[in-house]
Short mmCIF file of C-alpha atoms and ligand atoms in Angstrom, two decimals:
data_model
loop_
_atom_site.label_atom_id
_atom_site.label_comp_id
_atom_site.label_asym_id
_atom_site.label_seq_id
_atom_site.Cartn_x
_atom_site.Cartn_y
_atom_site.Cartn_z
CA UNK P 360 26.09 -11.72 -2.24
CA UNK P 361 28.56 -9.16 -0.19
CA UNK P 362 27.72 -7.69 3.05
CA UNK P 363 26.49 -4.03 3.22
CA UNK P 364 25.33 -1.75 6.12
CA UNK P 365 23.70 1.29 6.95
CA UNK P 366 24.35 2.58 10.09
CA UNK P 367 25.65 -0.68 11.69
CA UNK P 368 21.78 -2.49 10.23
CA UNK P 369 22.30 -5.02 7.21
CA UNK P 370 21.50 -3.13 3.64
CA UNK P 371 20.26 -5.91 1.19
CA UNK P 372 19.53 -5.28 -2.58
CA UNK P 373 17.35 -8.49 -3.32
CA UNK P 374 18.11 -8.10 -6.78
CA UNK P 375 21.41 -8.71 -8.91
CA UNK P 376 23.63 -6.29 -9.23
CA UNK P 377 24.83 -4.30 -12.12
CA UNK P 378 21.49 -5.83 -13.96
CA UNK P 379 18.40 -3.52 -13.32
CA UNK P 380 19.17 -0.62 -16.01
CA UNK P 381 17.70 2.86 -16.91
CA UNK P 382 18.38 5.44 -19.33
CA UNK P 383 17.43 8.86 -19.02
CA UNK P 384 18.66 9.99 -22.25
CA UNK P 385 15.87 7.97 -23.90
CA UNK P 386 13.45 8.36 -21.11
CA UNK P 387 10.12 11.17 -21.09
CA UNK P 388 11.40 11.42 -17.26
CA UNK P 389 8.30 10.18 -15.91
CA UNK P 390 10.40 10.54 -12.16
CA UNK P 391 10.97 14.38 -12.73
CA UNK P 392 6.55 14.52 -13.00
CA UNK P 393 5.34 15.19 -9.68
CA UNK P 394 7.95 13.55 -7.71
CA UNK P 395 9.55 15.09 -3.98
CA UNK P 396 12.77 16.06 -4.35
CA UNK P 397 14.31 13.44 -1.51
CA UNK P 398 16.88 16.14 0.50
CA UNK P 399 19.85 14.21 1.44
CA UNK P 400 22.39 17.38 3.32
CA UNK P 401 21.41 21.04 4.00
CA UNK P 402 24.21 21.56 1.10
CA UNK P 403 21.67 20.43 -1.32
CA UNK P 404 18.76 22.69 0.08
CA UNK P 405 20.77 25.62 -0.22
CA UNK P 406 21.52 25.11 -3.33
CA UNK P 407 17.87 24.49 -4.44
CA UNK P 408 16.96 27.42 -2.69
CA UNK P 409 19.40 29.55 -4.84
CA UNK P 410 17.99 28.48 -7.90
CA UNK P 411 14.38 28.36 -6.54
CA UNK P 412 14.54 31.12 -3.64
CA UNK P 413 10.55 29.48 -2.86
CA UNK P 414 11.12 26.17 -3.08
CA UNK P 415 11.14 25.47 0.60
CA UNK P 416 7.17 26.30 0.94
CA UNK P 417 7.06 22.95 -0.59
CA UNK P 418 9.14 21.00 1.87
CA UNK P 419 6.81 17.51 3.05
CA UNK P 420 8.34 15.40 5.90
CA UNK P 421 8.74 12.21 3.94
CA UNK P 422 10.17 10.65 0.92
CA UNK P 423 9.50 7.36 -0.41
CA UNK P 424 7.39 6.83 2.70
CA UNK P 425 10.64 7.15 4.72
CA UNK P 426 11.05 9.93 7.47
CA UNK P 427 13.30 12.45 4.97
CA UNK P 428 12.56 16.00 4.45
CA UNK P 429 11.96 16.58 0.60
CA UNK P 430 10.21 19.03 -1.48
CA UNK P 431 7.63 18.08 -3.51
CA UNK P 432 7.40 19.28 -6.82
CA UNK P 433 4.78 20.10 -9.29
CA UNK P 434 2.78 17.26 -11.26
CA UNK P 435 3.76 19.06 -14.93
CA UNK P 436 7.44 19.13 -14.43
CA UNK P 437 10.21 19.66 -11.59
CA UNK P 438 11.28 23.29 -11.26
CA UNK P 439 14.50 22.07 -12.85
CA UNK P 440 13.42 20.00 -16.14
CA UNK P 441 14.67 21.77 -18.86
CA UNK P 442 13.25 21.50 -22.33
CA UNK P 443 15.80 18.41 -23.38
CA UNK P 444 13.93 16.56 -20.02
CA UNK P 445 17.81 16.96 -18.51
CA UNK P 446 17.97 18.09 -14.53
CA UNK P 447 19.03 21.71 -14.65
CA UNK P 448 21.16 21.66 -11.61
CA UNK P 449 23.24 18.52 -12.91
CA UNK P 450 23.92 20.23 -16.33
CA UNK P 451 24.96 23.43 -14.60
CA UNK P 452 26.35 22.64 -11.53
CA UNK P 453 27.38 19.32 -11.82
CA UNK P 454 25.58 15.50 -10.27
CA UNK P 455 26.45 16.32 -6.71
CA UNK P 456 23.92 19.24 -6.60
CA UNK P 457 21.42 17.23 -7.85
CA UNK P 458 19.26 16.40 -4.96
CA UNK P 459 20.19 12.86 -2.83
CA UNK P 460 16.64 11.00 -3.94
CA UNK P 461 16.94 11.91 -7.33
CA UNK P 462 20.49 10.45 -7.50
CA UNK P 463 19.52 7.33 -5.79
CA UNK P 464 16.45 6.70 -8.16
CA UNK P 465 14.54 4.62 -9.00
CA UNK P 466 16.49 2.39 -5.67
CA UNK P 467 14.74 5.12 -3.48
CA UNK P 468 12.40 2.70 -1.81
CA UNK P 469 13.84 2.21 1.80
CA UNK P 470 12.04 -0.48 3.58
CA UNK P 471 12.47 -2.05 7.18
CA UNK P 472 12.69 -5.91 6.98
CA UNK P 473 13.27 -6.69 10.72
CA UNK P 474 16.83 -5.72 11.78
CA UNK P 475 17.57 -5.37 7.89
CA UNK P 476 16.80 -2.52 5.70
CA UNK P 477 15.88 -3.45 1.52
CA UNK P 478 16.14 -1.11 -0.92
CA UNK P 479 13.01 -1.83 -3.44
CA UNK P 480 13.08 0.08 -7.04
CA UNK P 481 10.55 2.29 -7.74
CA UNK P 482 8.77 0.71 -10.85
CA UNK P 483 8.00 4.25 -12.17
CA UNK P 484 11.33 4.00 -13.76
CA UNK P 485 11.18 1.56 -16.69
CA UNK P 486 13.90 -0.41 -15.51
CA UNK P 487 15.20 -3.15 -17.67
CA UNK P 488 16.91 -6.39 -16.95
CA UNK P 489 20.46 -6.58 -18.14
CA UNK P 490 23.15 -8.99 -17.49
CA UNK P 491 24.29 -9.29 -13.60
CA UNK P 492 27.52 -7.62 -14.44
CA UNK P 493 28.32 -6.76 -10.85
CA UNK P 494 29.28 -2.93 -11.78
CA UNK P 495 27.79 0.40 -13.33
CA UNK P 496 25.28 2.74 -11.51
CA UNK P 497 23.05 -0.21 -10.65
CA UNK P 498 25.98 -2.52 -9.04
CA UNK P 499 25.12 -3.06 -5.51
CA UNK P 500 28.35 -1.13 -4.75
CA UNK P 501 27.54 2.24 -6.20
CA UNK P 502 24.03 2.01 -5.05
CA UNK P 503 25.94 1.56 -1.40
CA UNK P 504 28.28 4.73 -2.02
CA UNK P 505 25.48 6.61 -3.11
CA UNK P 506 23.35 5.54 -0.17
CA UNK P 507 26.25 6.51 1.62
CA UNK P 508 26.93 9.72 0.08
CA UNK P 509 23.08 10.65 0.05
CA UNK P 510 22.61 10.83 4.02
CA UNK P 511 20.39 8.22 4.21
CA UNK P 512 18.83 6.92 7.74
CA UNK P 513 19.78 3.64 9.70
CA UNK P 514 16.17 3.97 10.35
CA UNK P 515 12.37 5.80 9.84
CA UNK P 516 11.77 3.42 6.86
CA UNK P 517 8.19 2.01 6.53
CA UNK P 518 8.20 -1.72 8.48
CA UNK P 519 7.34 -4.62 5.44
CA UNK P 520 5.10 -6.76 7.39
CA UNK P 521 6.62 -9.99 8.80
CA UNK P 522 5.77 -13.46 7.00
CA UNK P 523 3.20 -15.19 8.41
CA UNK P 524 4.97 -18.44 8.61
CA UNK P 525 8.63 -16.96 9.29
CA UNK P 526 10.03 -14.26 11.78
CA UNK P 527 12.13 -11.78 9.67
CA UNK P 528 15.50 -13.26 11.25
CA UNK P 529 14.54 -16.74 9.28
CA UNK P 530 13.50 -15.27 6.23
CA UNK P 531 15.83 -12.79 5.48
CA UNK P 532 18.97 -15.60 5.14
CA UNK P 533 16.08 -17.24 2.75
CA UNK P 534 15.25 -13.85 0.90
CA UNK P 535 18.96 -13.51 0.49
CA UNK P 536 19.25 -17.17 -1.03
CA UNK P 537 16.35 -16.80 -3.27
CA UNK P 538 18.71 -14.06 -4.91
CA UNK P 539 21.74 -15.56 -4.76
CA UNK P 540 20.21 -18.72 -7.28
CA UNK P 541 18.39 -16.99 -9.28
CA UNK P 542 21.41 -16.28 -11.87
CA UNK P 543 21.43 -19.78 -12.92
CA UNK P 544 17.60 -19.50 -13.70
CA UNK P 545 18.12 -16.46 -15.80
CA UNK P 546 18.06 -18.28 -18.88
CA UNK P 547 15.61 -21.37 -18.58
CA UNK P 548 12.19 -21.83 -20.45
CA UNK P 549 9.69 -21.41 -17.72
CA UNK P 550 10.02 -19.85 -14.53
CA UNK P 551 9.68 -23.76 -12.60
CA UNK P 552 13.25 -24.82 -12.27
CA UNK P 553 13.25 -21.64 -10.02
CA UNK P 554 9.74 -21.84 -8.45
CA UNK P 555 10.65 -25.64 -7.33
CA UNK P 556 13.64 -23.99 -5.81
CA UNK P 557 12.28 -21.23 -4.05
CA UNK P 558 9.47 -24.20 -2.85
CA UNK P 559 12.56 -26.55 -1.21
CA UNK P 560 14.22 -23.68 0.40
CA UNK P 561 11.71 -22.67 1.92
CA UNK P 562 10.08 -25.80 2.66
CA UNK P 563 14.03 -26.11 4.47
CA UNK P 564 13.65 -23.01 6.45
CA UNK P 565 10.62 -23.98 7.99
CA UNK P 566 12.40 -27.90 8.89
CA UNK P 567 9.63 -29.54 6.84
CA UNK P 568 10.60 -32.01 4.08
CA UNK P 569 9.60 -31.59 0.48
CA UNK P 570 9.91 -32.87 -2.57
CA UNK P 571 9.99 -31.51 -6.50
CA UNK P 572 6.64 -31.21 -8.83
CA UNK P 573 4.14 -29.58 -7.09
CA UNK P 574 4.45 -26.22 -8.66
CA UNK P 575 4.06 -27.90 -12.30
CA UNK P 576 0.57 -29.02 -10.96
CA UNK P 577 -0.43 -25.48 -9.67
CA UNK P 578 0.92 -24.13 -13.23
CA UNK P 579 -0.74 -26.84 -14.90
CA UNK P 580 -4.28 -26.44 -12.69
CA UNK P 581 -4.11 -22.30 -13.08
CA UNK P 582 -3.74 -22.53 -16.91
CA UNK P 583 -6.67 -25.35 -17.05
CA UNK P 584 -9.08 -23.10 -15.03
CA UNK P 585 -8.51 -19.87 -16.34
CA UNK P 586 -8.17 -21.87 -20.19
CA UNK P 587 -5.15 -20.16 -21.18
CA UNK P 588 -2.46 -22.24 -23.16
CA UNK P 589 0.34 -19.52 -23.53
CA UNK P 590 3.76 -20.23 -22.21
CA UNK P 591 5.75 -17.00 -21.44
CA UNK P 592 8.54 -16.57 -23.64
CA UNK P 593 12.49 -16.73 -22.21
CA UNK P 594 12.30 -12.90 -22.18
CA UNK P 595 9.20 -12.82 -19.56
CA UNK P 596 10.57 -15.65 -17.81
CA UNK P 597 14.00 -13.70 -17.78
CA UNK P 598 12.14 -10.84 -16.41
CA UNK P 599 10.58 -12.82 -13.85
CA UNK P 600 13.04 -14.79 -12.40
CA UNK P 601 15.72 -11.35 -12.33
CA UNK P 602 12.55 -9.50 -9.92
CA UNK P 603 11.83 -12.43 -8.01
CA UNK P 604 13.39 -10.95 -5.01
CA UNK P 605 11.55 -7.34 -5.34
CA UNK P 606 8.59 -9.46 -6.07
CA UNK P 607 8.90 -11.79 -2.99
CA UNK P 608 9.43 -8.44 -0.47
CA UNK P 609 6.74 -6.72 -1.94
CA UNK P 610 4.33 -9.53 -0.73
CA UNK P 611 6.09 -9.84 2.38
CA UNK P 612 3.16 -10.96 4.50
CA UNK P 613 2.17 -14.01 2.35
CA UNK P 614 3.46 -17.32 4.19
CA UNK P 615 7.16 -18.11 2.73
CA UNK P 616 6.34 -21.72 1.47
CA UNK P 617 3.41 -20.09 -0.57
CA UNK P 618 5.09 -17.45 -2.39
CA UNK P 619 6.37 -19.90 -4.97
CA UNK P 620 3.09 -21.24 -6.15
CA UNK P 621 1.45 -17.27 -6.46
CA UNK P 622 4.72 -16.37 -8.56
CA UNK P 623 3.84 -19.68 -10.78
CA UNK P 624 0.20 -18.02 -11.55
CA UNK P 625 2.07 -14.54 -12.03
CA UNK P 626 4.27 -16.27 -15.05
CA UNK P 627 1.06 -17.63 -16.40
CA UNK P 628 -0.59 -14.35 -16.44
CA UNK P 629 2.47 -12.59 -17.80
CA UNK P 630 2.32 -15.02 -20.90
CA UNK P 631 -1.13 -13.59 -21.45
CA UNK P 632 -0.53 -10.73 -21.03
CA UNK P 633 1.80 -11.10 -23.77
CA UNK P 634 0.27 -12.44 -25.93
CA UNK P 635 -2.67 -10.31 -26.04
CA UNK P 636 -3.19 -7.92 -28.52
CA UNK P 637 -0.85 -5.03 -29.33
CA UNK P 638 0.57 -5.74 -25.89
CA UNK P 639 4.71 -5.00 -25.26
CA UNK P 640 6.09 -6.96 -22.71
CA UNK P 641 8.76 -4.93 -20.29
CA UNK P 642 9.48 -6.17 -16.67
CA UNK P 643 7.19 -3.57 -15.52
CA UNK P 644 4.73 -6.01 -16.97
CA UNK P 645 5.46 -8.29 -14.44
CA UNK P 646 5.38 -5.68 -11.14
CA UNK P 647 2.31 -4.00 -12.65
CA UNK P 648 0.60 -7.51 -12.77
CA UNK P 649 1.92 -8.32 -9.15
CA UNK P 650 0.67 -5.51 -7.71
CA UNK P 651 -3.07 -5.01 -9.18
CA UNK P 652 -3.76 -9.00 -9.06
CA UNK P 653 -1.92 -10.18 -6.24
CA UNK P 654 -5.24 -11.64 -4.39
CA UNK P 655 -6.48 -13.42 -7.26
CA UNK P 656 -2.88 -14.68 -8.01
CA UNK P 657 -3.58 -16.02 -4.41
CA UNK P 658 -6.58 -17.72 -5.23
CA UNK P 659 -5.38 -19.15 -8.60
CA UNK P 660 -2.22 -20.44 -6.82
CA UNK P 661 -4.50 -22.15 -4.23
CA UNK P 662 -7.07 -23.96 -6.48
CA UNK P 663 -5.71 -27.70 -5.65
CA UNK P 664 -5.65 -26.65 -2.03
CA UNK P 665 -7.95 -27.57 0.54
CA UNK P 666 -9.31 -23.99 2.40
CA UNK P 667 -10.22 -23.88 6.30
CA UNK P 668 -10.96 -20.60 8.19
CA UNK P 669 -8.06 -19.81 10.90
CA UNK P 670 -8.85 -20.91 14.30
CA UNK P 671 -10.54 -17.47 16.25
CA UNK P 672 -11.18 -15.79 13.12
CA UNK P 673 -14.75 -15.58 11.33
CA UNK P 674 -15.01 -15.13 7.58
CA UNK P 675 -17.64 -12.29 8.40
CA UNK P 676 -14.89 -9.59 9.40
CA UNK P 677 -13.13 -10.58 6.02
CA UNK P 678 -15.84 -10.10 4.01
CA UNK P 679 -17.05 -6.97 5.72
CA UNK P 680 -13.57 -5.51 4.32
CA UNK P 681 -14.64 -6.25 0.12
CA UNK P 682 -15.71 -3.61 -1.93
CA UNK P 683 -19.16 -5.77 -3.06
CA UNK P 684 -20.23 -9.47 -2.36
CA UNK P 685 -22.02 -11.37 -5.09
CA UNK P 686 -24.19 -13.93 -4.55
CA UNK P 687 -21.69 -17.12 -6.02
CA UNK P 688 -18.79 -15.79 -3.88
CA UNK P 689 -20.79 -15.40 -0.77
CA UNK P 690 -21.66 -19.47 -1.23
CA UNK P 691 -18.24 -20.34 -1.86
CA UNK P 692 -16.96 -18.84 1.61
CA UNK P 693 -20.26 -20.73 2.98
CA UNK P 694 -18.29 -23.92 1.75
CA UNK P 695 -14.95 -22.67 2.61
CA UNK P 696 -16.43 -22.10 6.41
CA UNK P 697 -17.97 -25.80 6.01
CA UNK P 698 -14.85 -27.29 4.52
CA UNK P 699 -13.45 -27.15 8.59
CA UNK P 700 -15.91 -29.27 10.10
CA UNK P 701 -15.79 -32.06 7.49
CA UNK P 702 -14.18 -35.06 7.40
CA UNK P 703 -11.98 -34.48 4.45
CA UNK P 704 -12.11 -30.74 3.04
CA UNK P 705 -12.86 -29.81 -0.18
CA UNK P 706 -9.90 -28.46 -2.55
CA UNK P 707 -10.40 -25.10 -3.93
CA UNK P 708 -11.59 -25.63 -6.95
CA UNK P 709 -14.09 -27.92 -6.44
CA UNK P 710 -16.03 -25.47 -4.42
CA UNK P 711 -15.76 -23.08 -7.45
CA UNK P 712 -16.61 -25.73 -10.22
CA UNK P 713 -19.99 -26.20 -8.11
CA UNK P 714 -21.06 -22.74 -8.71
CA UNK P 715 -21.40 -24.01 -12.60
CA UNK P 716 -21.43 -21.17 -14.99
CA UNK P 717 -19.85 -18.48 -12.20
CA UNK P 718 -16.31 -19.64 -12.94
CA UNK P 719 -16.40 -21.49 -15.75
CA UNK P 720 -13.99 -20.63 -18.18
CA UNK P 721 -13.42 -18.56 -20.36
CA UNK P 722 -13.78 -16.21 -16.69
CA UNK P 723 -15.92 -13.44 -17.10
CA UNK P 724 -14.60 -10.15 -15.27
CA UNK P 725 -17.51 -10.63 -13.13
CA UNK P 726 -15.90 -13.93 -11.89
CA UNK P 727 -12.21 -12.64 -11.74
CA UNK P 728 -13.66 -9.57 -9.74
CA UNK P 729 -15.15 -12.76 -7.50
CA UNK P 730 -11.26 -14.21 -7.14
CA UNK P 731 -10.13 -11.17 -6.03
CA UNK P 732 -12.28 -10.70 -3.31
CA UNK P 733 -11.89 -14.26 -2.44
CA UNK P 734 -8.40 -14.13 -2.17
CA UNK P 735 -8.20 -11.60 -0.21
CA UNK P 736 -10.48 -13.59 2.27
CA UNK P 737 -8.20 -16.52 2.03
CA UNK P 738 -4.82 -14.21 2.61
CA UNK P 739 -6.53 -12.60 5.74
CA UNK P 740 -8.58 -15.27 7.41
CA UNK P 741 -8.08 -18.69 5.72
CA UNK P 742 -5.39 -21.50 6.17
CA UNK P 743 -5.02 -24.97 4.03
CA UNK P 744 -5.33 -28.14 5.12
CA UNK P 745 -1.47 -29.88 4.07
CA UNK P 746 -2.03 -32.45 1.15
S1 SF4 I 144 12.39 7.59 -14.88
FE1 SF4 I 144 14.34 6.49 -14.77
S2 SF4 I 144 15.17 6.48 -16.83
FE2 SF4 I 144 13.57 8.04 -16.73
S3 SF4 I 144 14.67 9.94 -16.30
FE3 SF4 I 144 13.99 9.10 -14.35
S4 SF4 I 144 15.70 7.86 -13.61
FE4 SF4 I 144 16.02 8.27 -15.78
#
């Protein structure tokens, strides 16, 4: 992966390049609905304000939660849609007057990672997954010149929290890795090969020895307890493996040797998804999935673990933070809080296969709704005992 920076700071693009694609010509321009209008040089406002002498009543201060002055436009349509959903001031005046964010996007998402900064796509874009070709307007070089070109900070990005089991100067080399092997996964089966991977590197990072096969279990134990049989197919797992990187950054907090295991349950959920109904499959699929169920992918990923509450933290706080509490989930943190002062702690889902009927499968939404909330116990006040 080559070296980039932005403003002396290490730029990283945790995903291949040349193979996240877009086209506008086909697209209802979803990003010209209600988006700011990211300013990248005064040049660009003045020419805005020529063709919209008002515009600047909308300036905000951000963009893309980073400190950038932009204008925000209105929800129906940007001031310069035209009818054929083409930018007005590209057609007239040509791309340069077009303003820096919407030339960037969808890599507008500018995010501080430690002493690096990652540029994250913004998913509102229904970005495919092509071949890594290494050029085109997705190649990590044009992104760079762009970024360049489009003014954009050394700093004033929103901080991605730090992993809870790696400072950001460990993780990044590992973040960086994770990319770097995916290519070879591109084309595999199931998303494994590359889970196992992602499991030893880690597992390397943190100087603690590992060995091969204990995602298959967490695949196999997921799929048993939620009683799903489908396997993804090599386009999901394509999809999967090529966002790995976003994926892993946008759950930045979650301990590094975990991550693997919660992408597992994401690939199993992604082959139901699938298979559902009129469904169609698109790597937003994935990202859309990541980002609504990441506590219950939690849970699901933990089931053979063994749950204890962090020394110096009480499950009370935790729970005080969930929407509702019902009755099953409320004894299942009672056992999670006994599981410390036993002799040998109880895995996961043993505690839940006690409650009978209350997550039995098939799951009832009432007992997903229950995961959720208990995952995001175990991500904010629980630890596991190591196997
Ligand atoms: S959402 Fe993406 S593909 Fe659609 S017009 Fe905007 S940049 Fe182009």
């Amino acid at each position: 992966m080559r070296a980039y920076l932005l403003g002396g700071r290490p730029l990283v693009f945790p995903f291949f390049s040349g193979a996240l694609r877009y086209d506008c010509p086909s697209c209802e321009a979803p990003c010209c609905k209600g988006a700011a209008l990211g300013i990248g040089s005064s040049r660009e406002l003045v020419t805005i304000q020529e063709a919209q002498p008002r515009s600047p009543l909308f300036a905000v201060p951000t963009f893309q939660q980073s400190q950038r002055l932009a204008l925000q436009t209105p929800a129906e349509r940007c001031w310069f849609l035209d009818s054929k959903r083409r930018c007005r001031l590209e057609r007239v005046i040509g791309r340069q007057a077009k303003p820096a964010g919407c030339r960037l996007f969808p890599f507008v998402r500018f995010r501080n990672a430690g002493e690096t900064v990652v540029v994250l796509p913004d998913f509102l874009c229904p970005i495919t997954i092509g071949a890594p070709t290494g050029v085109g307007p997705s190649s990590h070089d044009a992104l760079a010149l762009e970024i360049h070109h489009s003014q954009v900070g050394r700093s004033g990005h929103k901080e991605l929290p730090v992993p809870r089991d790696l400072p950001w100067a460990d993780a990044m080399p590992l973040e960086r890795r994770v990319v770097e092997e995916a290519e070879r996964h591109l084309f595999e089966e199931s998303y494994l090969p590359y889970a196992e991977l992602q499991h030893l590197l880690a597992l390397a990072a943190l100087g603690i020895d590992g060995k091969t096969g204990a995602l298959a279990k967490v695949e196999e134990t997921v799929r048993r307890f939620i009683g799903a049989t489908d396997k993804p197919s090599r386009e999901a797992v394509r999809e999967v493996v090529a966002l790995t990187g976003v994926l892993r950054l946008q759950a930045s907090s979650l301990p590094r040797r975990e991550v693997p295991a919660v992408l597992v349950a994401l690939s199993v959920f992604v082959a139901v998804a699938e298979g559902m109904r009129g469904a169609s499959r698109t790597p937003r699929t994935a990202v859309s999935i990541w980002e609504a169920q990441l506590p219950l992918l939690y849970a699901l990923a933990h089931l053979q673990s063994r749950p204890v509450v962090k020394s110096g933290v009480t499950l009370r706080e935790a729970v005080g933070e969930l929407p509702t509490v019902r009755a099953p989930l409320l004894k299942v943190l009672d056992e999670v809080e006994r599981n410390g002062r036993r002799g040998v702690a109880q895995p996961l889902e043993d505690i839940l296969r006690a409650q009978r009927e209350a997550f039995a499968a098939p799951l009832s939404a009432d007992a997903v709704a229950m995961l959720h909330g208990l995952g995001r116990v175990l991500i904010r006040a629980c630890t596991f005992v190591p196997l």
